[in-house]
PDB file of C-alpha atoms and ligand atoms in Angstrom:
ATOM      1  CA  UNK S   1      71.445 231.082  81.367  1.00 90.00           C
ATOM      2  CA  UNK S   2      68.868 232.726  79.952  1.00 96.00           C
ATOM      3  CA  UNK S   3      68.400 231.673  76.032  1.00 97.00           C
ATOM      4  CA  UNK S   4      68.844 233.754  73.552  1.00 98.00           C
ATOM      5  CA  UNK S   5      66.220 234.346  70.458  1.00 98.00           C
ATOM      6  CA  UNK S   6      66.794 236.361  67.719  1.00 98.00           C
ATOM      7  CA  UNK S   7      63.807 237.964  65.968  1.00 98.00           C
ATOM      8  CA  UNK S   8      63.817 238.585  62.325  1.00 98.00           C
ATOM      9  CA  UNK S   9      60.582 241.014  61.614  1.00 98.00           C
ATOM     10  CA  UNK S  10      58.784 242.565  58.303  1.00 98.00           C
ATOM     11  CA  UNK S  11      56.271 244.549  57.427  1.00 98.00           C
ATOM     12  CA  UNK S  12      53.869 241.921  58.260  1.00 98.00           C
ATOM     13  CA  UNK S  13      55.050 242.896  62.134  1.00 98.00           C
ATOM     14  CA  UNK S  14      53.241 245.936  61.957  1.00 98.00           C
ATOM     15  CA  UNK S  15      50.099 245.546  59.576  1.00 98.00           C
ATOM     16  CA  UNK S  16      47.958 245.586  62.442  1.00 98.00           C
ATOM     17  CA  UNK S  17      49.256 248.366  63.781  1.00 98.00           C
ATOM     18  CA  UNK S  18      48.031 250.003  60.368  1.00 97.00           C
ATOM     19  CA  UNK S  19      51.044 250.486  58.765  1.00 97.00           C
ATOM     20  CA  UNK S  20      50.913 249.093  54.748  1.00 96.00           C
ATOM     21  CA  UNK S  21      53.360 246.070  54.291  1.00 97.00           C
ATOM     22  CA  UNK S  22      55.586 246.639  50.983  1.00 96.00           C
ATOM     23  CA  UNK S  23      53.990 243.419  48.688  1.00 94.00           C
ATOM     24  CA  UNK S  24      50.610 242.615  49.995  1.00 93.00           C
ATOM     25  CA  UNK S  25      47.365 243.400  47.583  1.00 91.00           C
ATOM     26  CA  UNK S  26      47.183 247.491  48.378  1.00 91.00           C
ATOM     27  CA  UNK S  27      50.702 247.286  49.620  1.00 95.00           C
ATOM     28  CA  UNK S  28      53.129 250.354  49.143  1.00 95.00           C
ATOM     29  CA  UNK S  29      55.015 249.053  46.375  1.00 95.00           C
ATOM     30  CA  UNK S  30      51.132 248.027  44.554  1.00 93.00           C
ATOM     31  CA  UNK S  31      50.971 251.301  43.448  1.00 88.00           C
ATOM     32  CA  UNK S  32      54.438 253.278  43.505  1.00 95.00           C
ATOM     33  CA  UNK S  33      57.442 251.937  41.551  1.00 96.00           C
ATOM     34  CA  UNK S  34      60.188 251.632  44.664  1.00 95.00           C
ATOM     35  CA  UNK S  35      62.841 252.354  42.248  1.00 96.00           C
ATOM     36  CA  UNK S  36      60.942 255.703  41.801  1.00 97.00           C
ATOM     37  CA  UNK S  37      61.042 256.912  45.475  1.00 97.00           C
ATOM     38  CA  UNK S  38      63.494 254.647  47.638  1.00 97.00           C
ATOM     39  CA  UNK S  39      66.465 253.862  45.087  1.00 96.00           C
ATOM     40  CA  UNK S  40      69.950 255.822  44.908  1.00 94.00           C
ATOM     41  CA  UNK S  41      69.463 256.586  41.749  1.00 96.00           C
ATOM     42  CA  UNK S  42      66.149 258.367  42.394  1.00 97.00           C
ATOM     43  CA  UNK S  43      67.436 260.085  45.173  1.00 96.00           C
ATOM     44  CA  UNK S  44      69.918 261.325  42.489  1.00 96.00           C
ATOM     45  CA  UNK S  45      67.607 262.058  39.528  1.00 97.00           C
ATOM     46  CA  UNK S  46      64.517 263.051  41.801  1.00 98.00           C
ATOM     47  CA  UNK S  47      65.590 263.831  45.764  1.00 98.00           C
ATOM     48  CA  UNK S  48      62.467 265.868  46.286  1.00 98.00           C
ATOM     49  CA  UNK S  49      60.164 262.911  45.605  1.00 98.00           C
ATOM     50  CA  UNK S  50      62.057 260.469  47.496  1.00 98.00           C
ATOM     51  CA  UNK S  51      62.146 263.405  50.413  1.00 98.00           C
ATOM     52  CA  UNK S  52      58.233 263.919  49.579  1.00 98.00           C
ATOM     53  CA  UNK S  53      57.631 259.451  49.971  1.00 97.00           C
ATOM     54  CA  UNK S  54      59.301 259.526  53.403  1.00 98.00           C
ATOM     55  CA  UNK S  55      57.472 262.320  55.131  1.00 98.00           C
ATOM     56  CA  UNK S  56      54.100 260.628  54.127  1.00 97.00           C
ATOM     57  CA  UNK S  57      55.788 257.553  55.871  1.00 97.00           C
ATOM     58  CA  UNK S  58      56.581 259.277  58.754  1.00 98.00           C
ATOM     59  CA  UNK S  59      53.124 260.911  59.233  1.00 97.00           C
ATOM     60  CA  UNK S  60      51.661 257.749  58.949  1.00 97.00           C
ATOM     61  CA  UNK S  61      54.240 256.251  61.974  1.00 98.00           C
ATOM     62  CA  UNK S  62      53.163 259.239  63.765  1.00 98.00           C
ATOM     63  CA  UNK S  63      49.931 257.576  64.023  1.00 97.00           C
ATOM     64  CA  UNK S  64      50.803 254.026  64.172  1.00 98.00           C
ATOM     65  CA  UNK S  65      51.002 252.531  67.953  1.00 98.00           C
ATOM     66  CA  UNK S  66      52.421 248.920  68.742  1.00 98.00           C
ATOM     67  CA  UNK S  67      50.372 246.312  68.525  1.00 98.00           C
ATOM     68  CA  UNK S  68      50.079 243.132  71.040  1.00 98.00           C
ATOM     69  CA  UNK S  69      52.811 241.295  68.956  1.00 98.00           C
ATOM     70  CA  UNK S  70      54.926 243.788  68.981  1.00 98.00           C
ATOM     71  CA  UNK S  71      54.349 243.785  72.862  1.00 98.00           C
ATOM     72  CA  UNK S  72      54.535 240.225  73.273  1.00 98.00           C
ATOM     73  CA  UNK S  73      58.249 240.237  71.158  1.00 98.00           C
ATOM     74  CA  UNK S  74      59.139 243.037  73.433  1.00 98.00           C
ATOM     75  CA  UNK S  75      57.910 240.934  76.684  1.00 98.00           C
ATOM     76  CA  UNK S  76      59.842 237.860  75.490  1.00 98.00           C
ATOM     77  CA  UNK S  77      63.028 240.337  77.330  1.00 98.00           C
ATOM     78  CA  UNK S  78      61.557 238.917  80.938  1.00 97.00           C
ATOM     79  CA  UNK S  79      63.226 235.676  79.951  1.00 97.00           C
ATOM     80  CA  UNK S  80      65.411 235.505  77.117  1.00 98.00           C
ATOM     81  CA  UNK S  81      68.176 237.289  75.880  1.00 98.00           C
ATOM     82  CA  UNK S  82      66.110 238.785  72.665  1.00 98.00           C
ATOM     83  CA  UNK S  83      67.761 240.848  69.914  1.00 98.00           C
ATOM     84  CA  UNK S  84      65.185 242.022  66.561  1.00 98.00           C
ATOM     85  CA  UNK S  85      66.686 242.819  63.280  1.00 98.00           C
ATOM     86  CA  UNK S  86      63.741 244.434  62.049  1.00 98.00           C
ATOM     87  CA  UNK S  87      63.752 245.625  58.046  1.00 98.00           C
ATOM     88  CA  UNK S  88      61.147 247.948  59.276  1.00 98.00           C
ATOM     89  CA  UNK S  89      61.983 251.184  58.938  1.00 98.00           C
ATOM     90  CA  UNK S  90      58.862 252.491  61.768  1.00 98.00           C
ATOM     91  CA  UNK S  91      59.933 252.358  65.532  1.00 98.00           C
ATOM     92  CA  UNK S  92      57.199 249.852  67.051  1.00 98.00           C
ATOM     93  CA  UNK S  93      59.347 247.195  68.433  1.00 98.00           C
ATOM     94  CA  UNK S  94      61.254 250.497  70.560  1.00 98.00           C
ATOM     95  CA  UNK S  95      57.764 251.754  70.967  1.00 98.00           C
ATOM     96  CA  UNK S  96      56.477 248.298  72.402  1.00 98.00           C
ATOM     97  CA  UNK S  97      59.948 247.725  74.548  1.00 98.00           C
ATOM     98  CA  UNK S  98      62.296 245.880  72.872  1.00 98.00           C
ATOM     99  CA  UNK S  99      65.372 247.449  73.763  1.00 98.00           C
ATOM    100  CA  UNK S 100      67.848 245.351  71.228  1.00 98.00           C
ATOM    101  CA  UNK S 101      66.436 246.610  67.964  1.00 98.00           C
ATOM    102  CA  UNK S 102      68.725 246.649  64.696  1.00 97.00           C
ATOM    103  CA  UNK S 103      67.350 248.249  62.013  1.00 97.00           C
ATOM    104  CA  UNK S 104      68.785 246.585  58.650  1.00 96.00           C
ATOM    105  CA  UNK S 105      66.722 248.679  56.621  1.00 96.00           C
ATOM    106  CA  UNK S 106      67.505 251.713  58.522  1.00 95.00           C
ATOM    107  CA  UNK S 107      65.111 254.219  60.385  1.00 97.00           C
ATOM    108  CA  UNK S 108      62.002 256.596  59.004  1.00 98.00           C
ATOM    109  CA  UNK S 109      62.681 259.233  62.270  1.00 98.00           C
ATOM    110  CA  UNK S 110      66.038 259.940  61.405  1.00 96.00           C
ATOM    111  CA  UNK S 111      68.246 261.710  58.359  1.00 96.00           C
ATOM    112  CA  UNK S 112      71.913 262.219  57.230  1.00 93.00           C
ATOM    113  CA  UNK S 113      74.002 264.446  55.252  1.00 92.00           C
ATOM    114  CA  UNK S 114      73.475 263.346  51.533  1.00 92.00           C
ATOM    115  CA  UNK S 115      77.413 262.673  51.341  1.00 80.00           C
ATOM    116  CA  UNK S 116      78.100 260.499  54.638  1.00 78.00           C
ATOM    117  CA  UNK S 117      78.578 257.243  53.533  1.00 71.00           C
ATOM    118  CA  UNK S 118      75.973 254.354  55.637  1.00 61.00           C
ATOM    119  CA  UNK S 119      79.431 252.667  56.858  1.00 60.00           C
ATOM    120  CA  UNK S 120      78.804 250.071  59.797  1.00 50.00           C
ATOM    121  CA  UNK S 121      82.365 251.396  61.065  1.00 46.00           C
ATOM    122  CA  UNK S 122      80.118 254.144  63.142  1.00 51.00           C
ATOM    123  CA  UNK S 123      82.222 256.590  60.980  1.00 54.00           C
ATOM    124  CA  UNK S 124      79.106 258.200  59.891  1.00 69.00           C
ATOM    125  CA  UNK S 125      76.864 257.496  62.749  1.00 76.00           C
ATOM    126  CA  UNK S 126      77.522 260.702  63.670  1.00 79.00           C
ATOM    127  CA  UNK S 127      75.774 262.510  61.575  1.00 87.00           C
ATOM    128  CA  UNK S 128      72.920 260.786  62.150  1.00 91.00           C
ATOM    129  CA  UNK S 129      70.302 263.025  63.242  1.00 93.00           C
ATOM    130  CA  UNK S 130      66.925 262.293  64.858  1.00 96.00           C
ATOM    131  CA  UNK S 131      64.213 263.836  63.124  1.00 97.00           C
ATOM    132  CA  UNK S 132      60.826 262.941  65.076  1.00 97.00           C
ATOM    133  CA  UNK S 133      58.294 262.539  62.658  1.00 98.00           C
ATOM    134  CA  UNK S 134      58.439 266.158  61.188  1.00 96.00           C
ATOM    135  CA  UNK S 135      59.074 266.627  57.311  1.00 97.00           C
ATOM    136  CA  UNK S 136      62.283 267.247  55.502  1.00 98.00           C
ATOM    137  CA  UNK S 137      62.781 268.694  52.246  1.00 98.00           C
ATOM    138  CA  UNK S 138      65.068 270.028  49.719  1.00 98.00           C
ATOM    139  CA  UNK S 139      66.825 272.791  51.290  1.00 98.00           C
ATOM    140  CA  UNK S 140      67.028 271.077  54.722  1.00 98.00           C
ATOM    141  CA  UNK S 141      70.543 271.624  55.152  1.00 96.00           C
ATOM    142  CA  UNK S 142      73.466 270.291  57.645  1.00 93.00           C
ATOM    143  CA  UNK S 143      76.063 271.700  59.502  1.00 90.00           C
ATOM    144  CA  UNK S 144      78.243 270.255  57.152  1.00 86.00           C
ATOM    145  CA  UNK S 145      76.703 272.227  54.260  1.00 91.00           C
ATOM    146  CA  UNK S 146      74.337 269.016  52.448  1.00 92.00           C
ATOM    147  CA  UNK S 147      71.603 268.511  51.811  1.00 96.00           C
ATOM    148  CA  UNK S 148      69.605 266.361  54.795  1.00 96.00           C
ATOM    149  CA  UNK S 149      68.782 262.314  53.211  1.00 96.00           C
ATOM    150  CA  UNK S 150      66.590 259.622  54.877  1.00 96.00           C
ATOM    151  CA  UNK S 151      68.496 257.519  57.074  1.00 94.00           C
ATOM    152  CA  UNK S 152      67.054 254.366  54.934  1.00 95.00           C
ATOM    153  CA  UNK S 153      69.042 251.787  52.752  1.00 94.00           C
ATOM    154  CA  UNK S 154      68.279 252.990  49.428  1.00 94.00           C
ATOM    155  CA  UNK S 155      67.757 249.738  46.535  1.00 94.00           C
ATOM    156  CA  UNK S 156      71.095 250.038  45.120  1.00 92.00           C
ATOM    157  CA  UNK S 157      72.318 250.240  48.778  1.00 91.00           C
ATOM    158  CA  UNK S 158      75.132 248.329  50.584  1.00 89.00           C
ATOM    159  CA  UNK S 159      73.396 246.759  53.964  1.00 92.00           C
ATOM    160  CA  UNK S 160      75.512 248.477  56.491  1.00 90.00           C
ATOM    161  CA  UNK S 161      74.092 246.401  59.611  1.00 93.00           C
ATOM    162  CA  UNK S 162      74.274 243.187  57.759  1.00 94.00           C
ATOM    163  CA  UNK S 163      77.657 241.452  59.886  1.00 95.00           C
ATOM    164  CA  UNK S 164      75.785 242.686  63.467  1.00 95.00           C
ATOM    165  CA  UNK S 165      73.181 240.826  61.788  1.00 97.00           C
ATOM    166  CA  UNK S 166      74.438 237.773  60.868  1.00 98.00           C
ATOM    167  CA  UNK S 167      76.771 237.855  64.240  1.00 98.00           C
ATOM    168  CA  UNK S 168      73.203 237.736  65.538  1.00 98.00           C
ATOM    169  CA  UNK S 169      71.544 234.801  63.754  1.00 98.00           C
ATOM    170  CA  UNK S 170      74.814 232.768  64.368  1.00 98.00           C
ATOM    171  CA  UNK S 171      74.531 232.994  68.105  1.00 98.00           C
ATOM    172  CA  UNK S 172      70.492 232.292  68.319  1.00 98.00           C
ATOM    173  CA  UNK S 173      69.077 229.631  70.052  1.00 98.00           C
ATOM    174  CA  UNK S 174      65.506 230.095  68.586  1.00 98.00           C
ATOM    175  CA  UNK S 175      65.183 232.029  65.865  1.00 98.00           C
ATOM    176  CA  UNK S 176      61.785 233.832  64.977  1.00 98.00           C
ATOM    177  CA  UNK S 177      60.845 235.230  61.092  1.00 98.00           C
ATOM    178  CA  UNK S 178      57.884 237.210  61.515  1.00 98.00           C
ATOM    179  CA  UNK S 179      56.084 239.397  58.778  1.00 98.00           C
ATOM    180  CA  UNK S 180      58.359 238.986  55.960  1.00 97.00           C
ATOM    181  CA  UNK S 181      57.825 237.905  52.461  1.00 96.00           C
ATOM    182  CA  UNK S 182      61.406 237.087  51.941  1.00 95.00           C
ATOM    183  CA  UNK S 183      62.116 238.776  48.825  1.00 94.00           C
ATOM    184  CA  UNK S 184      64.514 241.122  49.541  1.00 94.00           C
ATOM    185  CA  UNK S 185      68.513 239.897  49.970  1.00 94.00           C
ATOM    186  CA  UNK S 186      70.696 240.204  51.894  1.00 95.00           C
ATOM    187  CA  UNK S 187      67.965 239.867  55.000  1.00 96.00           C
ATOM    188  CA  UNK S 188      65.898 237.030  53.013  1.00 95.00           C
ATOM    189  CA  UNK S 189      69.043 234.870  53.509  1.00 95.00           C
ATOM    190  CA  UNK S 190      69.949 235.807  56.904  1.00 97.00           C
ATOM    191  CA  UNK S 191      68.322 232.462  58.372  1.00 96.00           C
ATOM    192  CA  UNK S 192      70.906 230.047  56.939  1.00 95.00           C
ATOM    193  CA  UNK S 193      73.448 231.519  59.390  1.00 97.00           C
ATOM    194  CA  UNK S 194      71.282 229.890  62.306  1.00 97.00           C
ATOM    195  CA  UNK S 195      73.277 226.472  63.744  1.00 97.00           C
ATOM    196  CA  UNK S 196      71.824 223.725  62.463  1.00 96.00           C
ATOM    197  CA  UNK S 197      70.730 222.982  65.749  1.00 96.00           C
ATOM    198  CA  UNK S 198      68.195 225.759  66.130  1.00 97.00           C
ATOM    199  CA  UNK S 199      64.627 225.960  65.498  1.00 97.00           C
ATOM    200  CA  UNK S 200      63.123 228.617  63.559  1.00 97.00           C
ATOM    201  CA  UNK S 201      59.658 229.468  63.615  1.00 98.00           C
ATOM    202  CA  UNK S 202      58.163 231.670  61.111  1.00 98.00           C
ATOM    203  CA  UNK S 203      54.780 233.804  61.890  1.00 98.00           C
ATOM    204  CA  UNK S 204      53.049 234.609  58.485  1.00 98.00           C
ATOM    205  CA  UNK S 205      49.155 233.927  57.462  1.00 98.00           C
ATOM    206  CA  UNK S 206      50.972 233.471  53.389  1.00 97.00           C
ATOM    207  CA  UNK S 207      52.940 230.223  52.666  1.00 93.00           C
ATOM    208  CA  UNK S 208      56.741 230.955  52.623  1.00 88.00           C
ATOM    209  CA  UNK S 209      59.094 230.629  49.913  1.00 81.00           C
ATOM    210  CA  UNK S 210      61.599 228.134  51.892  1.00 84.00           C
ATOM    211  CA  UNK S 211      61.929 224.841  52.908  1.00 84.00           C
ATOM    212  CA  UNK S 212      64.003 224.006  55.954  1.00 88.00           C
ATOM    213  CA  UNK S 213      63.418 220.654  57.990  1.00 90.00           C
ATOM    214  CA  UNK S 214      64.047 223.445  61.207  1.00 93.00           C
ATOM    215  CA  UNK S 215      61.052 225.103  60.156  1.00 96.00           C
ATOM    216  CA  UNK S 216      57.888 225.775  62.691  1.00 96.00           C
ATOM    217  CA  UNK S 217      55.216 227.677  59.994  1.00 97.00           C
ATOM    218  CA  UNK S 218      52.724 229.364  62.522  1.00 98.00           C
ATOM    219  CA  UNK S 219      49.621 230.293  59.648  1.00 98.00           C
ATOM    220  CA  UNK S 220      48.577 233.086  61.676  1.00 98.00           C
ATOM    221  CA  UNK S 221      48.960 237.330  61.645  1.00 98.00           C
ATOM    222  CA  UNK S 222      51.467 238.720  63.748  1.00 98.00           C
ATOM    223  CA  UNK S 223      48.970 239.233  67.101  1.00 98.00           C
ATOM    224  CA  UNK S 224      47.521 235.968  66.997  1.00 98.00           C
ATOM    225  CA  UNK S 225      50.864 234.126  66.057  1.00 98.00           C
ATOM    226  CA  UNK S 226      52.672 235.656  68.627  1.00 98.00           C
ATOM    227  CA  UNK S 227      49.840 234.141  71.198  1.00 98.00           C
ATOM    228  CA  UNK S 228      50.554 230.749  69.322  1.00 98.00           C
ATOM    229  CA  UNK S 229      54.216 231.002  69.685  1.00 98.00           C
ATOM    230  CA  UNK S 230      54.505 231.909  73.616  1.00 98.00           C
ATOM    231  CA  UNK S 231      52.580 229.276  74.589  1.00 97.00           C
ATOM    232  CA  UNK S 232      54.506 226.839  72.631  1.00 96.00           C
ATOM    233  CA  UNK S 233      57.257 228.540  74.485  1.00 95.00           C
ATOM    234  CA  UNK S 234      55.822 227.905  77.720  1.00 88.00           C
ATOM    235  CA  UNK S 235      55.557 224.307  77.397  1.00 87.00           C
ATOM    236  CA  UNK S 236      59.456 223.713  76.478  1.00 77.00           C
TER     237      UNK S 236
HETATM  238  P1  OAD V   1      56.535 242.542  52.669  1.00 52.71           P
HETATM  239  O1  OAD V   1      55.791 243.621  52.153  1.00 52.71           O
HETATM  240  O2  OAD V   1      57.476 242.189  51.257  1.00 52.71           O
HETATM  241  O3  OAD V   1      55.973 241.057  53.165  1.00 52.71           O
HETATM  242  C1  OAD V   1      55.164 241.259  54.286  1.00 52.71           C
HETATM  243  C2  OAD V   1      54.897 239.801  54.453  1.00 52.71           C
HETATM  244  O4  OAD V   1      53.981 239.874  55.787  1.00 52.71           O
HETATM  245  C3  OAD V   1      54.440 239.016  53.566  1.00 52.71           C
HETATM  246  O5  OAD V   1      54.847 237.869  53.701  1.00 52.71           O
HETATM  247  C4  OAD V   1      52.516 239.096  54.216  1.00 52.71           C
HETATM  248  O6  OAD V   1      52.238 237.640  53.825  1.00 52.71           O
HETATM  249  C5  OAD V   1      52.844 239.289  56.346  1.00 52.71           C
HETATM  250  N1  OAD V   1      51.860 239.830  56.258  1.00 52.71           N
HETATM  251  C6  OAD V   1      50.687 240.415  55.572  1.00 52.71           C
HETATM  252  N2  OAD V   1      50.245 241.230  57.002  1.00 52.71           N
HETATM  253  C7  OAD V   1      50.584 240.347  58.364  1.00 52.71           C
HETATM  254  C8  OAD V   1      49.881 240.331  59.132  1.00 52.71           C
HETATM  255  N3  OAD V   1      48.968 240.678  60.064  1.00 52.71           N
HETATM  256  N4  OAD V   1      51.123 240.014  60.384  1.00 52.71           N
HETATM  257  C9  OAD V   1      51.712 238.672  60.105  1.00 52.71           C
HETATM  258  N5  OAD V   1      52.102 239.035  58.530  1.00 52.71           N
HETATM  259  C10 OAD V   1      51.701 239.713  57.961  1.00 52.71           C
HETATM  260  O7  OAD V   1      57.463 243.175  53.111  1.00 52.71           O
HETATM  261  P2  OAD V   1      58.678 242.727  54.221  1.00 52.71           P
HETATM  262  O8  OAD V   1      59.301 241.216  53.743  1.00 52.71           O
HETATM  263  O9  OAD V   1      59.127 243.819  54.951  1.00 52.71           O
HETATM  264  O10 OAD V   1      62.658 248.130  52.018  1.00 52.71           O
HETATM  265  O11 OAD V   1      59.802 244.166  52.903  1.00 52.71           O
HETATM  266  C11 OAD V   1      61.229 243.848  52.589  1.00 52.71           C
HETATM  267  C12 OAD V   1      61.505 245.106  52.308  1.00 52.71           C
HETATM  268  O12 OAD V   1      61.159 245.127  51.137  1.00 52.71           O
HETATM  269  C13 OAD V   1      61.392 246.429  53.056  1.00 52.71           C
HETATM  270  O13 OAD V   1      62.276 246.442  54.477  1.00 52.71           O
HETATM  271  C14 OAD V   1      61.494 247.607  52.440  1.00 52.71           C
HETATM  272  C15 OAD V   1      60.906 247.111  51.225  1.00 52.71           C
HETATM  273  O14 OAD V   1      61.144 247.128  49.905  1.00 52.71           O
HETATM  274  C16 OAD V   1      63.203 248.976  52.682  1.00 52.71           C
HETATM  275  O15 OAD V   1      62.609 249.802  52.819  1.00 52.71           O
HETATM  276  C17 OAD V   1      65.035 249.448  52.358  1.00 52.71           C
END
């Protein structure tokens, strides 16, 4: 029986691909107030500004390539059942070859009509459209007559894939948390659903705001940290 590794990733895993994190110095939220561009309220008040913000993120994503950390995570599938739960809206895990990726906070390359809710029951999934790396603007109207919006979980909205993520973490034999400041809930609390016997590995160059005796912290950047993690797994 293959063991099951669940990976919870954040912006730090894509930093070495040239995509900014959010809360580091010089990060996306350093210069921009997230409530102005990534909240339910901003979408109501100034949808054009929200669309423009995600148009920029899509352009950056088009230029980015998966890095060695994304590839190492995909490579784990040779020996393990691997589920990636990512807070990232980029598609670099998939482009590196990961086949089971849950996007907790949505996906930059997808849009949906604004009057469809973001349910986890599949009801709204039928309305989700791939927009690739192209621009989406005011006046881009779905077949149902509604303005298209980013398929992103805005601040102030529910996280529809949460139940699925909890279910996966509960099944983990090994939990790997990589490149997240663990500041945003409910994602930050997911590790609590891991079984008492499940070892938790964290890869992040910064200090982490958790204490749990199951945790081993590899205090390195994602690419180097993944090399160490894979070495440790082979010694098991
Ligand atoms: P943050 O920007 O909050 O945290 C990034 C983490 O990555 C920090 O802990 C850094 O120390 C770490 N880091 C930086 N460079 C790294 C590297 N090269 N390798 C590994 N780690 C590195 O990003 P998230 O925790 O992902 O929400 O943010 C969570 C959510 O907040 C995002 O999903 C986004 C944002 O608002 C939405 O888009 C809805």
